Protein backbone atom coordinates (compact mmCIF):
# COMPACT_ATOMS: atom_id res chain seq x y z
CA UNK A 1 0.00 0.00 0.00
CA UNK A 2 1.61 3.23 -1.12
CA UNK A 3 0.70 6.86 -1.39
CA UNK A 4 0.56 8.91 -4.55
CA UNK A 5 1.64 12.53 -4.51
CA UNK A 6 -0.84 14.70 -6.37
CA UNK A 7 1.71 16.53 -8.47
CA UNK A 8 2.34 15.01 -11.95
CA UNK A 9 5.55 12.96 -12.26
CA UNK A 10 6.22 13.35 -8.54
CA UNK A 11 8.80 10.92 -7.15
CA UNK A 12 8.51 11.84 -3.50
CA UNK A 13 10.36 9.38 -1.28
CA UNK A 14 8.51 7.53 1.44
CA UNK A 15 9.29 8.98 4.87
CA UNK A 16 7.99 7.41 8.08
CA UNK A 17 5.80 10.00 9.77
CA UNK A 18 7.07 9.02 13.20
CA UNK A 19 10.77 9.66 12.51
CA UNK A 20 12.10 12.40 14.73
CA UNK A 21 14.54 13.65 12.09
CA UNK A 22 11.71 14.62 9.74
CA UNK A 23 9.87 17.90 10.24
CA UNK A 24 6.45 18.18 8.65
CA UNK A 25 6.26 21.98 8.26
CA UNK A 26 2.59 22.07 9.24
CA UNK A 27 1.32 19.23 7.05
CA UNK A 28 -1.54 17.12 8.42
CA UNK A 29 -2.62 13.59 7.50
CA UNK A 30 -6.37 13.02 7.57
CA UNK A 31 -7.69 9.45 7.63
CA UNK A 32 -11.37 8.52 7.31
CA UNK A 33 -12.37 4.90 7.95
CA UNK A 34 -15.76 3.73 6.67
CA UNK A 35 -17.27 0.27 6.31
CA UNK A 36 -15.73 -0.35 2.89
CA UNK A 37 -12.71 1.93 2.53
CA UNK A 38 -9.93 3.92 4.17
CA UNK A 39 -9.58 7.36 2.62
CA UNK A 40 -6.63 9.58 3.44
CA UNK A 41 -5.13 12.87 2.37
CA UNK A 42 -2.12 14.97 3.29
CA UNK A 43 -3.10 18.60 3.71
CA UNK A 44 -0.21 21.00 3.20
CA UNK A 45 0.52 24.13 5.26
CA UNK A 46 -1.38 26.26 2.74
CA UNK A 47 -4.48 24.07 2.98
CA UNK A 48 -3.97 22.29 -0.34
CA UNK A 49 -4.13 18.51 -0.75
CA UNK A 50 -0.62 17.37 -1.68
CA UNK A 51 -1.19 13.59 -1.58
CA UNK A 52 -4.13 11.21 -1.32
CA UNK A 53 -4.90 7.52 -1.10
CA UNK A 54 -8.02 5.33 -1.15
CA UNK A 55 -7.80 1.70 -0.05
CA UNK A 56 -10.66 -0.80 -0.16
CA UNK A 57 -11.37 -2.33 3.24
CA UNK A 58 -12.29 -5.90 2.36
CA UNK A 59 -12.62 -7.21 5.91
CA UNK A 60 -14.34 -4.75 8.19
CA UNK A 61 -13.22 -5.79 11.67
CA UNK A 62 -11.65 -3.11 13.89
CA UNK A 63 -8.35 -5.01 13.89
CA UNK A 64 -8.34 -5.13 10.07
CA UNK A 65 -9.03 -1.40 10.01
CA UNK A 66 -6.15 -0.68 12.38
CA UNK A 67 -3.73 -2.87 10.43
CA UNK A 68 -4.66 -1.08 7.20
CA UNK A 69 -4.39 2.36 8.81
CA UNK A 70 -0.97 1.54 10.25
CA UNK A 71 0.30 0.31 6.87
CA UNK A 72 -1.10 3.39 5.20
CA UNK A 73 0.53 5.78 7.66
CA UNK A 74 3.88 4.08 7.20
CA UNK A 75 3.61 4.69 3.42
CA UNK A 76 2.99 8.45 3.57
CA UNK A 77 5.44 10.07 1.12
CA UNK A 78 6.32 13.02 3.35
CA UNK A 79 6.65 13.96 7.00
CA UNK A 80 3.56 15.31 8.74
CA UNK A 81 3.15 17.13 12.02
CA UNK A 82 -0.26 15.71 12.95
CA UNK A 83 -2.48 12.77 12.11
CA UNK A 84 -6.27 12.88 12.38
CA UNK A 85 -8.24 9.62 12.33
CA UNK A 86 -12.04 9.24 12.23
CA UNK A 87 -14.23 6.15 11.83
CA UNK A 88 -17.89 6.10 10.89
CA UNK A 89 -18.50 3.07 13.13
CA UNK A 90 -18.15 3.96 16.81
CA UNK A 91 -16.75 0.53 17.84
CA UNK A 92 -14.03 0.85 15.19
CA UNK A 93 -13.20 4.35 16.35
CA UNK A 94 -12.96 3.19 19.97
CA UNK A 95 -10.65 0.31 18.99
CA UNK A 96 -8.40 2.60 16.96
CA UNK A 97 -8.21 5.03 19.88
CA UNK A 98 -7.11 2.19 22.17
CA UNK A 99 -4.39 1.10 19.75
CA UNK A 100 -2.87 4.58 19.46
CA UNK A 101 -3.09 5.39 23.17
CA UNK A 102 0.40 6.27 24.35
CA UNK A 103 2.20 3.35 25.94
CA UNK A 104 5.02 0.84 25.34
CA UNK A 105 3.13 -0.94 22.56
CA UNK A 106 1.89 2.20 20.77
CA UNK A 107 3.10 2.86 17.21
CA UNK A 108 5.98 5.33 16.88
CA UNK A 109 3.61 7.82 15.28
CA UNK A 110 0.94 7.58 18.01
CA UNK A 111 1.98 10.86 19.65
CA UNK A 112 0.93 12.70 16.50
CA UNK A 113 -2.58 11.21 16.42
CA UNK A 114 -5.75 13.05 17.27
CA UNK A 115 -8.93 10.98 17.11
CA UNK A 116 -11.71 12.96 15.42
CA UNK A 117 -15.42 12.25 15.77
CA UNK A 118 -16.78 11.27 12.33
CA UNK A 119 -19.71 13.73 12.58
CA UNK A 120 -17.20 16.51 13.32
CA UNK A 121 -15.40 15.71 10.07
CA UNK A 122 -18.73 15.81 8.22
CA UNK A 123 -19.43 19.21 9.76
CA UNK A 124 -16.12 20.48 8.37
CA UNK A 125 -17.27 19.36 4.93
CA UNK A 126 -20.41 21.48 5.27
CA UNK A 127 -18.43 24.52 6.41
CA UNK A 128 -16.08 24.22 3.43
CA UNK A 129 -18.83 24.07 0.79
CA UNK A 130 -20.92 26.93 -0.63
CA UNK A 131 -24.24 26.85 1.23
CA UNK A 132 -27.33 28.94 1.82
CA UNK A 133 -26.50 29.21 5.50
CA UNK A 134 -28.68 27.86 8.26
CA UNK A 135 -28.93 24.12 8.93
CA UNK A 136 -27.38 21.79 6.36
CA UNK A 137 -27.45 17.99 6.22
CA UNK A 138 -24.39 16.00 5.18
CA UNK A 139 -24.76 12.38 3.99
CA UNK A 140 -21.71 10.16 3.49
CA UNK A 141 -22.28 7.43 0.88
CA UNK A 142 -20.20 4.30 0.31
CA UNK A 143 -19.21 3.02 -3.12
CA UNK A 144 -22.61 1.38 -3.62
CA UNK A 145 -24.46 4.65 -2.99
CA UNK A 146 -25.65 3.51 0.46
CA UNK A 147 -25.03 5.56 3.64
CA UNK A 148 -21.78 4.43 5.23
CA UNK A 149 -22.34 2.18 8.22
CA UNK A 150 -22.38 4.14 11.46
CA UNK A 151 -22.96 7.86 12.10
CA UNK A 152 -22.82 8.91 8.46
CA UNK A 153 -25.57 11.56 8.44
CA UNK A 154 -25.54 14.84 10.34
CA UNK A 155 -27.33 18.13 10.52
CA UNK A 156 -25.13 21.14 11.25
CA UNK A 157 -25.52 24.87 11.68
CA UNK A 158 -22.93 26.08 9.20
CA UNK A 159 -22.57 29.50 10.80
CA UNK A 160 -21.55 28.20 14.21
CA UNK A 161 -20.33 24.76 13.18
CA UNK A 162 -22.56 23.22 15.87
CA UNK A 163 -23.78 19.70 15.10
CA UNK A 164 -27.54 19.60 15.62
CA UNK A 165 -28.17 15.88 15.11
CA UNK A 166 -26.77 12.60 13.81
CA UNK A 167 -28.30 9.50 12.24
CA UNK A 168 -26.95 6.00 11.64
CA UNK A 169 -27.55 3.12 9.27
CA UNK A 170 -26.41 -0.49 9.54
CA UNK A 171 -24.42 -2.37 6.90
CA UNK A 172 -26.24 -2.76 3.61
CA UNK A 173 -29.25 -0.65 4.53
CA UNK A 174 -31.15 0.97 3.04
CA UNK A 175 -31.10 0.43 -0.75
CA UNK A 176 -28.79 2.66 -2.86
CA UNK A 177 -29.82 6.28 -2.81
CA UNK A 178 -30.34 6.23 -6.58
CA UNK A 179 -33.27 3.85 -6.07
CA UNK A 180 -36.61 5.23 -4.83
CA UNK A 181 -36.75 3.07 -1.69
CA UNK A 182 -33.20 4.04 -0.72
CA UNK A 183 -33.70 7.72 -1.47
CA UNK A 184 -36.93 7.81 0.53
CA UNK A 185 -35.37 6.02 3.52
CA UNK A 186 -32.44 8.44 3.67
CA UNK A 187 -34.76 11.41 3.13
CA UNK A 188 -36.89 10.25 6.07
CA UNK A 189 -33.76 9.98 8.22
CA UNK A 190 -32.67 13.50 7.28
CA UNK A 191 -36.03 15.18 7.82
CA UNK A 192 -36.91 13.44 11.10
CA UNK A 193 -33.52 13.65 12.87
CA UNK A 194 -32.82 16.59 15.21
CA UNK A 195 -32.61 19.74 13.07
CA UNK A 196 -34.10 17.94 10.08
CA UNK A 197 -37.15 20.16 9.76
CA UNK A 198 -34.86 23.20 9.42
CA UNK A 199 -32.56 21.71 6.77
CA UNK A 200 -32.23 24.02 3.78
CA UNK A 201 -29.68 22.02 1.79
CA UNK A 202 -28.14 18.55 1.64
CA UNK A 203 -24.50 17.79 0.76
CA UNK A 204 -23.48 14.28 -0.29
CA UNK A 205 -19.94 13.01 0.27
CA UNK A 206 -18.09 9.73 -0.21
CA UNK A 207 -17.45 7.49 -3.19
CA UNK A 208 -21.18 6.97 -3.69
CA UNK A 209 -21.73 10.70 -4.15
CA UNK A 210 -19.88 10.43 -7.46
CA UNK A 211 -22.40 7.88 -8.80
CA UNK A 212 -24.36 9.44 -11.69
CA UNK A 213 -27.87 10.48 -10.74
CA UNK A 214 -27.35 10.74 -6.99
CA UNK A 215 -28.19 14.43 -6.67
CA UNK A 216 -31.41 14.48 -8.72
CA UNK A 217 -32.69 11.19 -7.25
CA UNK A 218 -32.16 12.34 -3.68
CA UNK A 219 -33.33 15.89 -4.32
CA UNK A 220 -36.69 14.54 -5.48
CA UNK A 221 -37.04 12.45 -2.31
CA UNK A 222 -35.83 14.96 0.27
CA UNK A 223 -37.44 18.03 -1.33
CA UNK A 224 -34.36 20.18 -0.68
CA UNK A 225 -31.49 21.24 -2.92
CA UNK A 226 -28.82 18.51 -3.02
CA UNK A 227 -25.22 19.15 -3.99
CA UNK A 228 -22.14 16.96 -4.26
CA UNK A 229 -19.13 17.90 -2.15
CA UNK A 230 -15.95 19.00 -3.89
CA UNK A 231 -13.81 15.87 -4.51
CA UNK A 232 -16.46 13.81 -2.69
CA UNK A 233 -14.27 10.72 -2.16
CA UNK A 234 -11.68 12.82 -0.30
CA UNK A 235 -14.03 15.27 1.41
CA UNK A 236 -14.38 13.54 4.78
CA UNK A 237 -10.65 12.80 5.06
CA UNK A 238 -10.06 16.48 4.35
CA UNK A 239 -12.52 17.36 7.11
CA UNK A 240 -10.60 15.06 9.46
CA UNK A 241 -7.34 16.84 8.63
CA UNK A 242 -8.90 20.27 9.16
CA UNK A 243 -10.32 19.23 12.52
CA UNK A 244 -7.06 17.65 13.65
CA UNK A 245 -5.25 20.90 12.82
CA UNK A 246 -7.55 23.08 14.93
CSV table of C-alpha atoms in Angstrom, one decimal:
chain,number,residue,atom,x,y,z
A,1,UNK,CA,0.0,0.0,0.0
A,2,UNK,CA,1.6,3.2,-1.1
A,3,UNK,CA,0.7,6.9,-1.4
A,4,UNK,CA,0.6,8.9,-4.5
A,5,UNK,CA,1.6,12.5,-4.5
A,6,UNK,CA,-0.8,14.7,-6.4
A,7,UNK,CA,1.7,16.5,-8.5
A,8,UNK,CA,2.3,15.0,-11.9
A,9,UNK,CA,5.6,13.0,-12.3
A,10,UNK,CA,6.2,13.3,-8.5
A,11,UNK,CA,8.8,10.9,-7.2
A,12,UNK,CA,8.5,11.8,-3.5
A,13,UNK,CA,10.4,9.4,-1.3
A,14,UNK,CA,8.5,7.5,1.4
A,15,UNK,CA,9.3,9.0,4.9
A,16,UNK,CA,8.0,7.4,8.1
A,17,UNK,CA,5.8,10.0,9.8
A,18,UNK,CA,7.1,9.0,13.2
A,19,UNK,CA,10.8,9.7,12.5
A,20,UNK,CA,12.1,12.4,14.7
A,21,UNK,CA,14.5,13.6,12.1
A,22,UNK,CA,11.7,14.6,9.7
A,23,UNK,CA,9.9,17.9,10.2
A,24,UNK,CA,6.4,18.2,8.7
A,25,UNK,CA,6.3,22.0,8.3
A,26,UNK,CA,2.6,22.1,9.2
A,27,UNK,CA,1.3,19.2,7.0
A,28,UNK,CA,-1.5,17.1,8.4
A,29,UNK,CA,-2.6,13.6,7.5
A,30,UNK,CA,-6.4,13.0,7.6
A,31,UNK,CA,-7.7,9.4,7.6
A,32,UNK,CA,-11.4,8.5,7.3
A,33,UNK,CA,-12.4,4.9,7.9
A,34,UNK,CA,-15.8,3.7,6.7
A,35,UNK,CA,-17.3,0.3,6.3
A,36,UNK,CA,-15.7,-0.4,2.9
A,37,UNK,CA,-12.7,1.9,2.5
A,38,UNK,CA,-9.9,3.9,4.2
A,39,UNK,CA,-9.6,7.4,2.6
A,40,UNK,CA,-6.6,9.6,3.4
A,41,UNK,CA,-5.1,12.9,2.4
A,42,UNK,CA,-2.1,15.0,3.3
A,43,UNK,CA,-3.1,18.6,3.7
A,44,UNK,CA,-0.2,21.0,3.2
A,45,UNK,CA,0.5,24.1,5.3
A,46,UNK,CA,-1.4,26.3,2.7
A,47,UNK,CA,-4.5,24.1,3.0
A,48,UNK,CA,-4.0,22.3,-0.3
A,49,UNK,CA,-4.1,18.5,-0.7
A,50,UNK,CA,-0.6,17.4,-1.7
A,51,UNK,CA,-1.2,13.6,-1.6
A,52,UNK,CA,-4.1,11.2,-1.3
A,53,UNK,CA,-4.9,7.5,-1.1
A,54,UNK,CA,-8.0,5.3,-1.1
A,55,UNK,CA,-7.8,1.7,0.0
A,56,UNK,CA,-10.7,-0.8,-0.2
A,57,UNK,CA,-11.4,-2.3,3.2
A,58,UNK,CA,-12.3,-5.9,2.4
A,59,UNK,CA,-12.6,-7.2,5.9
A,60,UNK,CA,-14.3,-4.7,8.2
A,61,UNK,CA,-13.2,-5.8,11.7
A,62,UNK,CA,-11.7,-3.1,13.9
A,63,UNK,CA,-8.3,-5.0,13.9
A,64,UNK,CA,-8.3,-5.1,10.1
A,65,UNK,CA,-9.0,-1.4,10.0
A,66,UNK,CA,-6.1,-0.7,12.4
A,67,UNK,CA,-3.7,-2.9,10.4
A,68,UNK,CA,-4.7,-1.1,7.2
A,69,UNK,CA,-4.4,2.4,8.8
A,70,UNK,CA,-1.0,1.5,10.2
A,71,UNK,CA,0.3,0.3,6.9
A,72,UNK,CA,-1.1,3.4,5.2
A,73,UNK,CA,0.5,5.8,7.7
A,74,UNK,CA,3.9,4.1,7.2
A,75,UNK,CA,3.6,4.7,3.4
A,76,UNK,CA,3.0,8.4,3.6
A,77,UNK,CA,5.4,10.1,1.1
A,78,UNK,CA,6.3,13.0,3.4
A,79,UNK,CA,6.7,14.0,7.0
A,80,UNK,CA,3.6,15.3,8.7
A,81,UNK,CA,3.1,17.1,12.0
A,82,UNK,CA,-0.3,15.7,13.0
A,83,UNK,CA,-2.5,12.8,12.1
A,84,UNK,CA,-6.3,12.9,12.4
A,85,UNK,CA,-8.2,9.6,12.3
A,86,UNK,CA,-12.0,9.2,12.2
A,87,UNK,CA,-14.2,6.2,11.8
A,88,UNK,CA,-17.9,6.1,10.9
A,89,UNK,CA,-18.5,3.1,13.1
A,90,UNK,CA,-18.1,4.0,16.8
A,91,UNK,CA,-16.7,0.5,17.8
A,92,UNK,CA,-14.0,0.8,15.2
A,93,UNK,CA,-13.2,4.4,16.3
A,94,UNK,CA,-13.0,3.2,20.0
A,95,UNK,CA,-10.6,0.3,19.0
A,96,UNK,CA,-8.4,2.6,17.0
A,97,UNK,CA,-8.2,5.0,19.9
A,98,UNK,CA,-7.1,2.2,22.2
A,99,UNK,CA,-4.4,1.1,19.7
A,100,UNK,CA,-2.9,4.6,19.5
A,101,UNK,CA,-3.1,5.4,23.2
A,102,UNK,CA,0.4,6.3,24.4
A,103,UNK,CA,2.2,3.4,25.9
A,104,UNK,CA,5.0,0.8,25.3
A,105,UNK,CA,3.1,-0.9,22.6
A,106,UNK,CA,1.9,2.2,20.8
A,107,UNK,CA,3.1,2.9,17.2
A,108,UNK,CA,6.0,5.3,16.9
A,109,UNK,CA,3.6,7.8,15.3
A,110,UNK,CA,0.9,7.6,18.0
A,111,UNK,CA,2.0,10.9,19.7
A,112,UNK,CA,0.9,12.7,16.5
A,113,UNK,CA,-2.6,11.2,16.4
A,114,UNK,CA,-5.7,13.1,17.3
A,115,UNK,CA,-8.9,11.0,17.1
A,116,UNK,CA,-11.7,13.0,15.4
A,117,UNK,CA,-15.4,12.2,15.8
A,118,UNK,CA,-16.8,11.3,12.3
A,119,UNK,CA,-19.7,13.7,12.6
A,120,UNK,CA,-17.2,16.5,13.3
A,121,UNK,CA,-15.4,15.7,10.1
A,122,UNK,CA,-18.7,15.8,8.2
A,123,UNK,CA,-19.4,19.2,9.8
A,124,UNK,CA,-16.1,20.5,8.4
A,125,UNK,CA,-17.3,19.4,4.9
A,126,UNK,CA,-20.4,21.5,5.3
A,127,UNK,CA,-18.4,24.5,6.4
A,128,UNK,CA,-16.1,24.2,3.4
A,129,UNK,CA,-18.8,24.1,0.8
A,130,UNK,CA,-20.9,26.9,-0.6
A,131,UNK,CA,-24.2,26.8,1.2
A,132,UNK,CA,-27.3,28.9,1.8
A,133,UNK,CA,-26.5,29.2,5.5
A,134,UNK,CA,-28.7,27.9,8.3
A,135,UNK,CA,-28.9,24.1,8.9
A,136,UNK,CA,-27.4,21.8,6.4
A,137,UNK,CA,-27.5,18.0,6.2
A,138,UNK,CA,-24.4,16.0,5.2
A,139,UNK,CA,-24.8,12.4,4.0
A,140,UNK,CA,-21.7,10.2,3.5
A,141,UNK,CA,-22.3,7.4,0.9
A,142,UNK,CA,-20.2,4.3,0.3
A,143,UNK,CA,-19.2,3.0,-3.1
A,144,UNK,CA,-22.6,1.4,-3.6
A,145,UNK,CA,-24.5,4.6,-3.0
A,146,UNK,CA,-25.6,3.5,0.5
A,147,UNK,CA,-25.0,5.6,3.6
A,148,UNK,CA,-21.8,4.4,5.2
A,149,UNK,CA,-22.3,2.2,8.2
A,150,UNK,CA,-22.4,4.1,11.5
A,151,UNK,CA,-23.0,7.9,12.1
A,152,UNK,CA,-22.8,8.9,8.5
A,153,UNK,CA,-25.6,11.6,8.4
A,154,UNK,CA,-25.5,14.8,10.3
A,155,UNK,CA,-27.3,18.1,10.5
A,156,UNK,CA,-25.1,21.1,11.3
A,157,UNK,CA,-25.5,24.9,11.7
A,158,UNK,CA,-22.9,26.1,9.2
A,159,UNK,CA,-22.6,29.5,10.8
A,160,UNK,CA,-21.6,28.2,14.2
A,161,UNK,CA,-20.3,24.8,13.2
A,162,UNK,CA,-22.6,23.2,15.9
A,163,UNK,CA,-23.8,19.7,15.1
A,164,UNK,CA,-27.5,19.6,15.6
A,165,UNK,CA,-28.2,15.9,15.1
A,166,UNK,CA,-26.8,12.6,13.8
A,167,UNK,CA,-28.3,9.5,12.2
A,168,UNK,CA,-26.9,6.0,11.6
A,169,UNK,CA,-27.6,3.1,9.3
A,170,UNK,CA,-26.4,-0.5,9.5
A,171,UNK,CA,-24.4,-2.4,6.9
A,172,UNK,CA,-26.2,-2.8,3.6
A,173,UNK,CA,-29.2,-0.7,4.5
A,174,UNK,CA,-31.1,1.0,3.0
A,175,UNK,CA,-31.1,0.4,-0.7
A,176,UNK,CA,-28.8,2.7,-2.9
A,177,UNK,CA,-29.8,6.3,-2.8
A,178,UNK,CA,-30.3,6.2,-6.6
A,179,UNK,CA,-33.3,3.8,-6.1
A,180,UNK,CA,-36.6,5.2,-4.8
A,181,UNK,CA,-36.7,3.1,-1.7
A,182,UNK,CA,-33.2,4.0,-0.7
A,183,UNK,CA,-33.7,7.7,-1.5
A,184,UNK,CA,-36.9,7.8,0.5
A,185,UNK,CA,-35.4,6.0,3.5
A,186,UNK,CA,-32.4,8.4,3.7
A,187,UNK,CA,-34.8,11.4,3.1
A,188,UNK,CA,-36.9,10.3,6.1
A,189,UNK,CA,-33.8,10.0,8.2
A,190,UNK,CA,-32.7,13.5,7.3
A,191,UNK,CA,-36.0,15.2,7.8
A,192,UNK,CA,-36.9,13.4,11.1
A,193,UNK,CA,-33.5,13.7,12.9
A,194,UNK,CA,-32.8,16.6,15.2
A,195,UNK,CA,-32.6,19.7,13.1
A,196,UNK,CA,-34.1,17.9,10.1
A,197,UNK,CA,-37.1,20.2,9.8
A,198,UNK,CA,-34.9,23.2,9.4
A,199,UNK,CA,-32.6,21.7,6.8
A,200,UNK,CA,-32.2,24.0,3.8
A,201,UNK,CA,-29.7,22.0,1.8
A,202,UNK,CA,-28.1,18.5,1.6
A,203,UNK,CA,-24.5,17.8,0.8
A,204,UNK,CA,-23.5,14.3,-0.3
A,205,UNK,CA,-19.9,13.0,0.3
A,206,UNK,CA,-18.1,9.7,-0.2
A,207,UNK,CA,-17.5,7.5,-3.2
A,208,UNK,CA,-21.2,7.0,-3.7
A,209,UNK,CA,-21.7,10.7,-4.2
A,210,UNK,CA,-19.9,10.4,-7.5
A,211,UNK,CA,-22.4,7.9,-8.8
A,212,UNK,CA,-24.4,9.4,-11.7
A,213,UNK,CA,-27.9,10.5,-10.7
A,214,UNK,CA,-27.3,10.7,-7.0
A,215,UNK,CA,-28.2,14.4,-6.7
A,216,UNK,CA,-31.4,14.5,-8.7
A,217,UNK,CA,-32.7,11.2,-7.3
A,218,UNK,CA,-32.2,12.3,-3.7
A,219,UNK,CA,-33.3,15.9,-4.3
A,220,UNK,CA,-36.7,14.5,-5.5
A,221,UNK,CA,-37.0,12.5,-2.3
A,222,UNK,CA,-35.8,15.0,0.3
A,223,UNK,CA,-37.4,18.0,-1.3
A,224,UNK,CA,-34.4,20.2,-0.7
A,225,UNK,CA,-31.5,21.2,-2.9
A,226,UNK,CA,-28.8,18.5,-3.0
A,227,UNK,CA,-25.2,19.2,-4.0
A,228,UNK,CA,-22.1,17.0,-4.3
A,229,UNK,CA,-19.1,17.9,-2.1
A,230,UNK,CA,-15.9,19.0,-3.9
A,231,UNK,CA,-13.8,15.9,-4.5
A,232,UNK,CA,-16.5,13.8,-2.7
A,233,UNK,CA,-14.3,10.7,-2.2
A,234,UNK,CA,-11.7,12.8,-0.3
A,235,UNK,CA,-14.0,15.3,1.4
A,236,UNK,CA,-14.4,13.5,4.8
A,237,UNK,CA,-10.6,12.8,5.1
A,238,UNK,CA,-10.1,16.5,4.4
A,239,UNK,CA,-12.5,17.4,7.1
A,240,UNK,CA,-10.6,15.1,9.5
A,241,UNK,CA,-7.3,16.8,8.6
A,242,UNK,CA,-8.9,20.3,9.2
A,243,UNK,CA,-10.3,19.2,12.5
A,244,UNK,CA,-7.1,17.7,13.6
A,245,UNK,CA,-5.2,20.9,12.8
A,246,UNK,CA,-7.6,23.1,14.9
